[in-house]
Coordinates of C-alpha atoms in Angstrom, one line a residue:
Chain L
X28 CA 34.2 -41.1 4.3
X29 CA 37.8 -40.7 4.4
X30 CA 39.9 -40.4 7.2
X31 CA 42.6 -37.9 6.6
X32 CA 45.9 -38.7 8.7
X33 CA 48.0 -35.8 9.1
X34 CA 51.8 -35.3 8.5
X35 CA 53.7 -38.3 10.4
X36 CA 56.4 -35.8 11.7
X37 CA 53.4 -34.2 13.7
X38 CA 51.4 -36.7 16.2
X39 CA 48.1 -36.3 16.5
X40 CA 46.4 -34.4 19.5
X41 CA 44.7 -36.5 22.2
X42 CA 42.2 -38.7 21.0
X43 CA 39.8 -36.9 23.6
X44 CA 40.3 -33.6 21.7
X45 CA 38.9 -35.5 18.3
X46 CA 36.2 -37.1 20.8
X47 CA 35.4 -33.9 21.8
X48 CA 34.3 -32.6 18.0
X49 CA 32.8 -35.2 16.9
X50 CA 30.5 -35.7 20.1
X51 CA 27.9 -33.3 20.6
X52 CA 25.6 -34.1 22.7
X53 CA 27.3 -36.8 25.1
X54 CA 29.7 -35.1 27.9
X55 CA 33.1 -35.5 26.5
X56 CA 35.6 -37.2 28.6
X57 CA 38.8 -35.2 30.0
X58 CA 41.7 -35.3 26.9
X59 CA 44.8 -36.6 28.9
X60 CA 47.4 -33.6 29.4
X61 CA 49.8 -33.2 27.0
X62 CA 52.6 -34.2 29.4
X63 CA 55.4 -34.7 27.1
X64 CA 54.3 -30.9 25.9
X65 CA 56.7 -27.8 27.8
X66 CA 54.7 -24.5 28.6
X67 CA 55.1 -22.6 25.5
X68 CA 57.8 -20.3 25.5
X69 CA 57.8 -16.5 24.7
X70 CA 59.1 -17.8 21.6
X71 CA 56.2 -20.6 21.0
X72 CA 53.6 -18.1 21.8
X73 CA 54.7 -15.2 19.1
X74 CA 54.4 -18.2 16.7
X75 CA 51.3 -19.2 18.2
X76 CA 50.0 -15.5 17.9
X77 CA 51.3 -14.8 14.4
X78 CA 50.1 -18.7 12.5
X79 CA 46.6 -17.1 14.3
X80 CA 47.1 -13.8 12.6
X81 CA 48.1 -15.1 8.9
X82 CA 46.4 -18.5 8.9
X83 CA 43.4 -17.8 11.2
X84 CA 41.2 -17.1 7.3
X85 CA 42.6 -20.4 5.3
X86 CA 41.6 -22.0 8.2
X87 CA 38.4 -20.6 8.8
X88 CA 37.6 -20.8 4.9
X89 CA 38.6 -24.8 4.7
X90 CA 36.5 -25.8 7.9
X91 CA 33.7 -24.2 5.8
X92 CA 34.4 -25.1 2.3
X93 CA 34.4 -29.1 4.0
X94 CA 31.8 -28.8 5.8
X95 CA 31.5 -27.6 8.9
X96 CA 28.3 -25.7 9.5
X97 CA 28.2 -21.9 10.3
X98 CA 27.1 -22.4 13.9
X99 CA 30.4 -24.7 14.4
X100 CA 33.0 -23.1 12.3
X101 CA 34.3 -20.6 15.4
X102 CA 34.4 -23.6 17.3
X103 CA 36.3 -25.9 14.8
X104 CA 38.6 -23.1 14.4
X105 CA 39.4 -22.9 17.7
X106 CA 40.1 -26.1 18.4
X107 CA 42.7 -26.3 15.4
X108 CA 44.1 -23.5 16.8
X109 CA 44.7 -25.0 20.1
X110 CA 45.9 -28.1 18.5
X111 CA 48.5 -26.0 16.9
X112 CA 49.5 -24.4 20.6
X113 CA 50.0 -27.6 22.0
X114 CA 52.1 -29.3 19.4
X115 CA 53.8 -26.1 18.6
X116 CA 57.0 -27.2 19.8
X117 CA 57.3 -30.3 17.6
X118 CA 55.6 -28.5 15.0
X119 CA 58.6 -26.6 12.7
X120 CA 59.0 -23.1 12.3
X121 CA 57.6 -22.4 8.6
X122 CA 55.4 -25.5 8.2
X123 CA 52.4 -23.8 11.0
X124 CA 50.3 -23.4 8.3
X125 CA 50.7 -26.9 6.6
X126 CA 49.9 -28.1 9.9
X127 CA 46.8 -26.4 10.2
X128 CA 45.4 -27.1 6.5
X129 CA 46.3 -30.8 7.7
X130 CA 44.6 -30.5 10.9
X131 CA 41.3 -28.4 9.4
X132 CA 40.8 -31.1 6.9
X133 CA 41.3 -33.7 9.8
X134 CA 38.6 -31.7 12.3
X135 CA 36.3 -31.3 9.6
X136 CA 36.4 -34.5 8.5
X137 CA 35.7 -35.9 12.3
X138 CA 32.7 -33.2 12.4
X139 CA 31.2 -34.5 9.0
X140 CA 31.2 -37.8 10.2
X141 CA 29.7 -36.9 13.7
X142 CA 25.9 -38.0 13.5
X143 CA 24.3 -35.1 13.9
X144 CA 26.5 -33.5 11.1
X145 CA 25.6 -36.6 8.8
X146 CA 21.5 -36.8 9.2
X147 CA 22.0 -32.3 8.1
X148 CA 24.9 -33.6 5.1
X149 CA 21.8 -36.1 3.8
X150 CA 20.2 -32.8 2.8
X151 CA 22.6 -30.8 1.6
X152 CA 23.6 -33.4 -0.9
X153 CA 20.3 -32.1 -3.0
X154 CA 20.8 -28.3 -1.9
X155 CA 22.2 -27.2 -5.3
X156 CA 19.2 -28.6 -6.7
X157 CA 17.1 -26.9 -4.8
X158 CA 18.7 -23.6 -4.5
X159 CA 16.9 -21.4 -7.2
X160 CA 20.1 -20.1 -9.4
X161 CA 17.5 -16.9 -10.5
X162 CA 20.2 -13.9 -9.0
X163 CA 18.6 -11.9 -6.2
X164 CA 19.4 -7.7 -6.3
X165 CA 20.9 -7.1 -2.9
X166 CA 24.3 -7.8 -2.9
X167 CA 24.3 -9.4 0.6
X168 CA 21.8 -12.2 -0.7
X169 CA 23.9 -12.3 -3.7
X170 CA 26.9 -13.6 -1.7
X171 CA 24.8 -16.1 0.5
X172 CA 23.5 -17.4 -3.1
X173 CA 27.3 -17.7 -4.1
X174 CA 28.3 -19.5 -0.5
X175 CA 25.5 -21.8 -0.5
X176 CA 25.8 -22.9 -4.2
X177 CA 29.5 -23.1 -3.6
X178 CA 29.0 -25.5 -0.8
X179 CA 26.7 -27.0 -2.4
X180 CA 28.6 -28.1 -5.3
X181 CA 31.5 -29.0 -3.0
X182 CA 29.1 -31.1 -0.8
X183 CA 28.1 -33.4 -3.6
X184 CA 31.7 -34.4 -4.4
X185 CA 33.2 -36.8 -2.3
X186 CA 35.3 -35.7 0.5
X187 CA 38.4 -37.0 -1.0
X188 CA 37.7 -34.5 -3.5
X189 CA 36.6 -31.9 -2.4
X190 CA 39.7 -31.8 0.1
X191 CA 41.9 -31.2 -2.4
X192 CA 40.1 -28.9 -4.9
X193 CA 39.8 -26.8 -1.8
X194 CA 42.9 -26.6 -1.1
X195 CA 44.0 -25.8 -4.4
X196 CA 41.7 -23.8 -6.0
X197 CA 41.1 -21.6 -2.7
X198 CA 44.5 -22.0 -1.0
X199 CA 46.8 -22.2 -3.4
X200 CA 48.5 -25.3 -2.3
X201 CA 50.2 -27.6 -4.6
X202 CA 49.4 -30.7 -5.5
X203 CA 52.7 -32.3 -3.4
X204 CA 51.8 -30.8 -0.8
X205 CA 48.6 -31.1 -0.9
X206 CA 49.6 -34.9 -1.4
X207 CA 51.8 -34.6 1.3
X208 CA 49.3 -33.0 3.6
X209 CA 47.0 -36.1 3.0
X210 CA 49.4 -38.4 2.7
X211 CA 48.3 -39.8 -0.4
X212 CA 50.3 -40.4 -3.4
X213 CA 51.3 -37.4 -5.7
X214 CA 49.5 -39.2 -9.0
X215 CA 46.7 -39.9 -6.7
X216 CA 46.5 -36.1 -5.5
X217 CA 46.4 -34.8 -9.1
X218 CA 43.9 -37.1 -10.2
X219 CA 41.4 -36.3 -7.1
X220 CA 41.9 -32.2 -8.3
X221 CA 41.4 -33.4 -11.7
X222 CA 37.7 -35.1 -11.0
X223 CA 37.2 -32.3 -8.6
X224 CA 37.4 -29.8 -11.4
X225 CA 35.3 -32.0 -13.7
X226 CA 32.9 -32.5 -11.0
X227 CA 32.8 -28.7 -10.6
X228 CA 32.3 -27.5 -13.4
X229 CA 29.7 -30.0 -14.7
X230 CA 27.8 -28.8 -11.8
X231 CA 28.5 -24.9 -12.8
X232 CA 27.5 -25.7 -16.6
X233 CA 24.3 -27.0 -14.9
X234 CA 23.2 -24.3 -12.6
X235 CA 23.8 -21.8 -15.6
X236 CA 22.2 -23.6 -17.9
X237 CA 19.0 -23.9 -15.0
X238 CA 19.6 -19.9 -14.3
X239 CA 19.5 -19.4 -18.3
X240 CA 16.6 -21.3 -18.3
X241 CA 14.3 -19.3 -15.9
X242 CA 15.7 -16.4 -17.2
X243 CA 14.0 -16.5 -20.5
X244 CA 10.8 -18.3 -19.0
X245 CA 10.5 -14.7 -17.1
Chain Q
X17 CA 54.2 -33.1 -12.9
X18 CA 53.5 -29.5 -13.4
X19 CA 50.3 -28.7 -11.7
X20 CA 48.1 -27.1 -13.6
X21 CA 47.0 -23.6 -13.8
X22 CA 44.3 -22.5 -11.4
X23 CA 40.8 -22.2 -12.4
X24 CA 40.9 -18.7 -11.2
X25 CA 43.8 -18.1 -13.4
X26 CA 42.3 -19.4 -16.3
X27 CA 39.7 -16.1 -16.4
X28 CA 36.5 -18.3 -16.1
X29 CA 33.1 -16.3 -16.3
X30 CA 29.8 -16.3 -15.1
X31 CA 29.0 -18.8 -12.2
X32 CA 32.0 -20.3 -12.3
X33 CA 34.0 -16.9 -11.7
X34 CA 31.8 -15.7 -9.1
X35 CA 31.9 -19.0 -7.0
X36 CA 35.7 -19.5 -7.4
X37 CA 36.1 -15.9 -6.3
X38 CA 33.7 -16.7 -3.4
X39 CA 35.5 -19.5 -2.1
X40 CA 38.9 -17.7 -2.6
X41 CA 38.0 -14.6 -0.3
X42 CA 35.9 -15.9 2.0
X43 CA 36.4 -14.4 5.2
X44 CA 36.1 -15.0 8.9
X45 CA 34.1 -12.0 10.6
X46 CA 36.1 -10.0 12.9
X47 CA 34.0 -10.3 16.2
X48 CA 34.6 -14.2 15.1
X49 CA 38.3 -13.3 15.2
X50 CA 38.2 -12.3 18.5
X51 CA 36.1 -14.6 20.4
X52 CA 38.2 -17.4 18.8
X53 CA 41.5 -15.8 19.9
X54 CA 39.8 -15.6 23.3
X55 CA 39.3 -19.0 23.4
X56 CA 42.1 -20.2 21.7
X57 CA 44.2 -18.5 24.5
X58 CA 42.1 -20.0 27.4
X59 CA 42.4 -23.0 25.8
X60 CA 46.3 -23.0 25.7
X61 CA 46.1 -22.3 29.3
X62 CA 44.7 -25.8 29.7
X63 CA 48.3 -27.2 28.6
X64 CA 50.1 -24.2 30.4
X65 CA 50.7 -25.3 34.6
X66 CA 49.0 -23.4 36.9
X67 CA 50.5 -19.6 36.6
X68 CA 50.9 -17.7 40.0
X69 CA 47.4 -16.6 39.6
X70 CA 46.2 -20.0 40.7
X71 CA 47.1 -19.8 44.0
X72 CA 43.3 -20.3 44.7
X73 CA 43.0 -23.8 45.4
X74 CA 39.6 -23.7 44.4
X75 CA 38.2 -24.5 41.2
X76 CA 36.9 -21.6 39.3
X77 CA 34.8 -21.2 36.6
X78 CA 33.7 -18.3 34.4
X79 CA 30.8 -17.9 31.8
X80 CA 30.1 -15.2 29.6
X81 CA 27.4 -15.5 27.3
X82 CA 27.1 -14.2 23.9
X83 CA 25.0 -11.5 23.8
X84 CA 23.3 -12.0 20.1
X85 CA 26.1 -13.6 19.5
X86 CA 28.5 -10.7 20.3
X87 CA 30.1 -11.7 23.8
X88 CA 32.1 -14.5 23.6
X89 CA 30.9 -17.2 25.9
X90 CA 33.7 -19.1 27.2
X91 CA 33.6 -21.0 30.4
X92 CA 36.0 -22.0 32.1
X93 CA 36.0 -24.8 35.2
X94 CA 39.0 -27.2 36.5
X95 CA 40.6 -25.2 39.2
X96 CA 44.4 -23.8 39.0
X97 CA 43.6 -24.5 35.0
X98 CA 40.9 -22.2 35.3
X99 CA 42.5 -19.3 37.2
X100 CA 45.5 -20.1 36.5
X101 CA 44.8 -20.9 32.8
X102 CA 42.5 -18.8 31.3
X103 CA 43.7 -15.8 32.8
X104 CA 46.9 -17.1 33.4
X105 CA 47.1 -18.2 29.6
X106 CA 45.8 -14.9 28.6
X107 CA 48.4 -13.0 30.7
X108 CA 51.2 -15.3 29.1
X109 CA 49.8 -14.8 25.4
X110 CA 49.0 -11.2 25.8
X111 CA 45.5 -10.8 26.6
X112 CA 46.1 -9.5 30.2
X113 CA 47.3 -6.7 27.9
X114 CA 43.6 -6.3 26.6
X115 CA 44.1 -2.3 27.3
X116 CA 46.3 -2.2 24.8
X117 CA 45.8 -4.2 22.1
X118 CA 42.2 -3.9 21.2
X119 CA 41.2 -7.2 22.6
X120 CA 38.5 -5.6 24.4
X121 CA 35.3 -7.1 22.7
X122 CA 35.2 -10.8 23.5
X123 CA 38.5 -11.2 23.6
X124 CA 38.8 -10.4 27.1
X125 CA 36.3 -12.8 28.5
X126 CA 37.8 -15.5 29.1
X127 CA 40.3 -14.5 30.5
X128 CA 39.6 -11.1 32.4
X129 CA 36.3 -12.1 33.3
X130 CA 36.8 -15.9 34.8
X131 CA 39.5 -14.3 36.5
X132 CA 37.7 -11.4 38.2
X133 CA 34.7 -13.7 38.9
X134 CA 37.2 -15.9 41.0
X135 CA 38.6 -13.2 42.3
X136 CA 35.2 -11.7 43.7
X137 CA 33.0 -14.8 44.4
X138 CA 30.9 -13.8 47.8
X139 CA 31.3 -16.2 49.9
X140 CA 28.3 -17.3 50.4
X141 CA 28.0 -18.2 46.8
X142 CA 31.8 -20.0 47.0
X143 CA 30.4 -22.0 50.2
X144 CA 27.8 -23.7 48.1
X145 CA 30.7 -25.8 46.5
X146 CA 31.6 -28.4 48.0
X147 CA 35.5 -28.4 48.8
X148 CA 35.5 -31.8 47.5
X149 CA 33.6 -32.2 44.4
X150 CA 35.7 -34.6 42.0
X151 CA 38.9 -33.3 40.4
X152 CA 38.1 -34.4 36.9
X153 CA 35.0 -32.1 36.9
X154 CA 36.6 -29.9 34.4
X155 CA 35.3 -31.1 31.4
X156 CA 35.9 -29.8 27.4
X157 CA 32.7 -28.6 26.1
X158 CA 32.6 -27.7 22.2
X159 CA 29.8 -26.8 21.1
X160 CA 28.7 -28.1 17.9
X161 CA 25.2 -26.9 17.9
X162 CA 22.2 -29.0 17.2
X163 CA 20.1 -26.6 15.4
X164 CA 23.5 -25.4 13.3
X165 CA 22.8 -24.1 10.6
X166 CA 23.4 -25.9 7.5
X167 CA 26.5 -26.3 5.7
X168 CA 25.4 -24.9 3.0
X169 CA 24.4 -21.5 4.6
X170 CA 26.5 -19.0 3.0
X171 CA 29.0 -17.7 5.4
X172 CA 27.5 -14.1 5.2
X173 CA 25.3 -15.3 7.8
X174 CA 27.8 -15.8 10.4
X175 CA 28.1 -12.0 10.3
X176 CA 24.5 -11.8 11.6
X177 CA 23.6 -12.3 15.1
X178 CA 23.2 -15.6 16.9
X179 CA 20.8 -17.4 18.6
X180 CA 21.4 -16.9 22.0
X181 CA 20.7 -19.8 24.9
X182 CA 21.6 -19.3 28.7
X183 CA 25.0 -20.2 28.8
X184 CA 25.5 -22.9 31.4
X185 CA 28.7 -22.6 33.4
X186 CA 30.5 -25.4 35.8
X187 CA 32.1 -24.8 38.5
X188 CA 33.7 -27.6 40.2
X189 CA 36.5 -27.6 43.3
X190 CA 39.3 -29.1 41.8
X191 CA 43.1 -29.7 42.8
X192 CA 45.3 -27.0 41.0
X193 CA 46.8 -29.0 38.5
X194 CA 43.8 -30.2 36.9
X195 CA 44.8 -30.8 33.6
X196 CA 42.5 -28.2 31.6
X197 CA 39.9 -25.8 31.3
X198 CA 36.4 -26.0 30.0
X199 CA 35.9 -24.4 26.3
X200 CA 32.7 -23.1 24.9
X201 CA 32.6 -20.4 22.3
X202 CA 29.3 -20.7 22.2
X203 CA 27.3 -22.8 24.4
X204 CA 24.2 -23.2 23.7
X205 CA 23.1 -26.5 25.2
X206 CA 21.4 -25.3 28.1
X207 CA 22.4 -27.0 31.5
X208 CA 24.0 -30.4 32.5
X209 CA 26.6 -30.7 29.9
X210 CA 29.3 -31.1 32.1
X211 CA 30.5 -33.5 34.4
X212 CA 30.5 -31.5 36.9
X213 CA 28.3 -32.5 39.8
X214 CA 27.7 -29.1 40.9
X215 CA 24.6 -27.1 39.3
X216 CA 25.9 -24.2 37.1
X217 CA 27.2 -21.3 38.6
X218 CA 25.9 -18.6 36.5
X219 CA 23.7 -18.9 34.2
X220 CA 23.7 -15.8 32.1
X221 CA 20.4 -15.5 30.0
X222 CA 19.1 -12.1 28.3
X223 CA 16.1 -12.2 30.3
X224 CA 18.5 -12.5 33.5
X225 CA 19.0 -9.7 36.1
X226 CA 19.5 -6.6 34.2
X227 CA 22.8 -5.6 35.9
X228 CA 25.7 -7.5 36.7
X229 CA 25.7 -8.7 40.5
X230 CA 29.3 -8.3 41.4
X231 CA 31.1 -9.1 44.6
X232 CA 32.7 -6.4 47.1
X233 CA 36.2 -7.3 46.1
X234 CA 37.6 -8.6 49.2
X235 CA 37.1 -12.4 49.2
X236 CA 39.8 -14.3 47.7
X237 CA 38.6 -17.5 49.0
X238 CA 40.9 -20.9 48.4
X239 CA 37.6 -22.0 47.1
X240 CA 36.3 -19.4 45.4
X241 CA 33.8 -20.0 42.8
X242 CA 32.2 -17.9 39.8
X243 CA 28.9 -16.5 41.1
X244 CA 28.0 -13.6 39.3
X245 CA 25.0 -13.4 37.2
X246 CA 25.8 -11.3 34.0
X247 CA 23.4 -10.4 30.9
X248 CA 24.7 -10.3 27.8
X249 CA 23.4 -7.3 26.8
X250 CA 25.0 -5.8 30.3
X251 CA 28.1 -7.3 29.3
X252 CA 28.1 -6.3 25.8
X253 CA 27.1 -2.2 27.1
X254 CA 30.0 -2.4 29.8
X255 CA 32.2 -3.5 27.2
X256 CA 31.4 -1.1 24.9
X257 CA 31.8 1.6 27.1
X258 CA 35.0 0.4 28.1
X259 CA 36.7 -0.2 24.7
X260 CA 35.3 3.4 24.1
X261 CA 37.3 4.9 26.5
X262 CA 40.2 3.1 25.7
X263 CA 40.0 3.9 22.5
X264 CA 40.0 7.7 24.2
X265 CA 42.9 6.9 26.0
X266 CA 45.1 5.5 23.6
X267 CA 44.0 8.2 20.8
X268 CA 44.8 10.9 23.3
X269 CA 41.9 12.2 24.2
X270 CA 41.7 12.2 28.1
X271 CA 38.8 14.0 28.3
X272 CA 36.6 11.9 26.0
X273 CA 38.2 8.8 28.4
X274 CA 37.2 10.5 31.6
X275 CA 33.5 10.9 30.1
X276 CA 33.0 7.4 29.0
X277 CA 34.6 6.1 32.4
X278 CA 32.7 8.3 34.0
X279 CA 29.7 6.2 32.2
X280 CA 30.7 2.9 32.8
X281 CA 30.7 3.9 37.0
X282 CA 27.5 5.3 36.4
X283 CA 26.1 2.3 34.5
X284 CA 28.2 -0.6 35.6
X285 CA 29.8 0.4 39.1
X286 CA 29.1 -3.7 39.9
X287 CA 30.0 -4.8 36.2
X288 CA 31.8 -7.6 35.9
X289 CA 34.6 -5.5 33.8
X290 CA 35.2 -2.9 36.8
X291 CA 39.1 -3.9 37.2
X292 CA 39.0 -3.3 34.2
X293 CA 37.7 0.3 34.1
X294 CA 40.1 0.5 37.1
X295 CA 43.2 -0.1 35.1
X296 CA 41.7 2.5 32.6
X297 CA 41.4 5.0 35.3
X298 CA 44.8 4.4 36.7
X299 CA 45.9 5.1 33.7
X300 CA 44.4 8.2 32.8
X301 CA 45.5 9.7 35.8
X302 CA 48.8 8.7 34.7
X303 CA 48.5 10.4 31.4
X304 CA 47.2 13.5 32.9
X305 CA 50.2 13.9 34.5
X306 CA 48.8 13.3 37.9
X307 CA 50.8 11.2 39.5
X308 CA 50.3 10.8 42.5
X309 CA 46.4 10.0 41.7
X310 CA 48.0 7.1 40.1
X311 CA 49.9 5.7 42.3
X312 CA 47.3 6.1 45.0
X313 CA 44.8 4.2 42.8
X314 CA 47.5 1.7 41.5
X315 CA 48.0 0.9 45.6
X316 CA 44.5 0.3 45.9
X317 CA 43.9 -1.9 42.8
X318 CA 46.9 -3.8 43.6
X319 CA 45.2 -4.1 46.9
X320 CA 41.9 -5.3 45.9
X321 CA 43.2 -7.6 43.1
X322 CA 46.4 -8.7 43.7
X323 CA 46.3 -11.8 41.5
X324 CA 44.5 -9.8 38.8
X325 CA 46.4 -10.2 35.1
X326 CA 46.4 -6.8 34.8
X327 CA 48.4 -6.0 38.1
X328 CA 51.5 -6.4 36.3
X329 CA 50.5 -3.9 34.1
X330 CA 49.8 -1.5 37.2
X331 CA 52.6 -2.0 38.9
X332 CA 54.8 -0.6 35.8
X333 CA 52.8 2.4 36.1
X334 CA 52.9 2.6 39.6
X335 CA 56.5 2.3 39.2
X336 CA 56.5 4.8 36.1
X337 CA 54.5 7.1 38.3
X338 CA 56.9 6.7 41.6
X339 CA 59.9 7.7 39.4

């Protein structure tokens, strides 16, 4: 698993607030107060209110895309969210959402990692296998289908992959700034998208050919 | 290095079209939307310092628990950051403004319904916490279930309802400036998951009292502690009702207001939401034109909840109505 660091112009929230996602069971120790942090000003909290209101979907979408179960996602979203209030005053104006890509991919990675998370990832490795590809007529079961063999696909990749065909395929990042995001090399970025695509759509070609297949057996 | 184009761009077909699209609009529900902005706000209250509201010395907590998943449960414990911070928080970020900006379902929890709790805690309930139970008692709870559902679950399901477990609350006596409030959209780990010595305070469950057991709003105690005992299914009817009439309200139509108010005082006179309904009241009197109903009813709610975040609110009409 990779651990994603975040921008180095932003410092990272608390380690208690990571503590606090990955730990599920275990009472989570108080996060120390952001001291160094003023109260947000009016100012701070109409860009607090308006990254919620643009950003608050990308978010929610790359939580789920890496990972994070349905029963956590609110929660995960939340808690990048408040990450965000918190640093907003060393965050700069226009780079909210970069920040909260950066931090998503960081939460998620901490909530795949946490045990409980890993022992249900174990299983979802073979989902795509098992998912029957056959399409199902209500619409609403159609879209589940899509979701789950779309996390499926993104679940067998590595993380360091699927991070950034994510965020580029669904998020329309580029690849610097997807680089940037992860601070990885640029090179390194493209090459990850570049797996992540072959990865995908050998995985596609495969649930079509499996669909095509029970489709002329029936 | 040019990236290349996207796969979407590239007019793929079949599986690969309808996944990509998939991932691309994905959405969050909207009853998702506003629980998280519920909490989200509670939670900044946690950094904010104790707002005027937390004059209560007294740690405070508040629970709500999702009714089917549909109420947001967010507790809230750690003293001044509990008054002071959910609702305070709320107030600063605009959620005291719930009547006006559609907050109503879920959004409003956490911080209009911690607040009123502490506002209204019987004493008899508020003397069962001991004055000095340890100051770090507020503790950050985020629920990342067990029993989640898989990753892979397609995100339509998040739409549907939720499980729903007792929603366990702490309530802890804390100094003012504890350093922040307790966060649970959804907490379903029944019981003992804070580190709060005291047992939880309210401990909403759907097969709990039927109606909302709410406090004659007179004790403000220094000490005052959640201690209402609030269904989710209550919650979500008085909430309903309520964003009904302001809905009424705000589209003009006083009558249709007056009628669902009327409802909620039938239904929920003890709901956990009546300041609420109060402020709705006050201001349909106001819009009615009658003005001196207004301000007589502004007096009194500014009498019976002083600290509430919505008595900046009535005070502007009081003062729009005195004019």
């Amino acid at each position: 698993m990779l651990a994603i660091p975040i921008k180095r112009s932003v410092p990272p929230p608390p380690l208690g607030e990571e503590a606090a996602i990955a730990l599920v069971k275990q009472p989570v120790s108080e996060p120390p107060a952001p001291e160094s942090l003023a109260p947000p000003t009016a100012i701070d909290e109409a860009r607090i209110r308006q990254a919620f209101d643009q950003h608050l979907n990308c978010v929610w979408r790359v939580l789920r895309r890496l990972g994070v179960p349905a029963g956590g996602v609110d929660d995960a979203v939340q808690r990048v969210f408040i990450v965000l209030a918190r640093r907003i005053a060393v965050v700069e104006a226009g780079s909210e959402r970069a920040f909260l890509l950066g931090t998503a991919a960081r939460v998620a990675s901490e909530i795949r990692r946490s045990p409980t998370q890993r022992r249900e990832a174990g299983g979802e490795l073979q989902l795509d296998c098992e998912i029957d590809p056959q399409p199902l007529p209500d619409e609403q079961i159609e879209r589940r289908r899509a979701g789950a063999l779309l996390d499926g696909i993104l679940r067998s990749m590595p993380d360091s992959l699927s991070e950034v065909f994510v965020l580029y395929e669904f998020e329309s990042l580029t690849v610097p700034e997807i680089a940037e995001l992860l601070q990885v090399p640029v090179g390194t970025a493209a090459s990850r998208l570049r797996r992540a695509r072959e990865h995908f759509k050998e995985r596609v070609a495969k649930l079509e050919a499996a669909r095509n297949r029970q489709g002329a057996e029936r | 290095m040019s990236d290349p184009r996207r796969l979407l761009d590239l007019e793929p077909q079949g599986l690969e079209r309808e996944l990509l699209e998939f991932g691309r609009d994905d959405r969050i529900s909207e009853r998702s939307r506003q629980r998280i902005w519920a909490g989200v706000a509670g939670g900044v209250g946690a950094a904010l310092p104790a707002a005027g509201t937390a004059s209560a010395a007294g740690a405070t907590g508040g629970a709500a628990a999702g009714a089917g998943g549909a109420a947001a449960g967010g507790s809230a414990a750690g003293g001044g950051a509990a008054v002071g911070g959910a609702a305070g928080a709320a107030a600063k970020l605009g959620l005291s403004a719930w009547v006006g900006i559609g907050l109503l379902s879920g959004g409003i929890l956490v911080g209009g319904t911690a607040h009123f709790l502490s506002e209204t805690a019987p004493p008899a309930v508020a003397m069962k916490v001991p004055r000095t139970s340890q100051s770090k008692a507020a503790s950050v709870r985020l629920v990342a279930p067990v029993e989640a559902s898989p990753a892979t679950e397609p995100s339509v399901a998040e739409n549907a309802a939720e499980p729903v477990a007792p929603a366990p609350a702490t309530a802890a006596a804390a100094p003012p400036r504890a350093p922040s409030a307790a966060l649970a959209l959804r907490p379903r780990v029944a019981g003992g998951v804070s580190q709060s010595k005291e047992p939880p305070a309210v401990a909403a469950a759907p097969s709990a009292v039927p109606t909302p057991a709410a406090a004659p709003a007179t004790a403000a105690p220094a000490t005052a502690a959640p201690a209402a005992s609030v269904t989710p299914d209550a919650l979500e009817g008085e909430l309903k009702v309520l964003d009904r009439a302001r809905q009424a309200l705000r589209g003009g139509d006083a009558k249709r207001a007056a009628r669902e108010l009327e409802e909620h005082n039938r239904r929920f006179s003890l709901g956990v939401l009546a300041p609420e309904a109060y402020v709705l009241r006050i201001e349909l009197a106001f819009k009615r034109g009658d003005r001196a109903g207004a301000s007589l009813l502004a007096r009194d709610f500014l009498a019976k909840y002083p600290t509430s975040p919505h008595a900046a609110r009535v005070r502007a009409v009081l003062a729009a109505a005195s004019q």
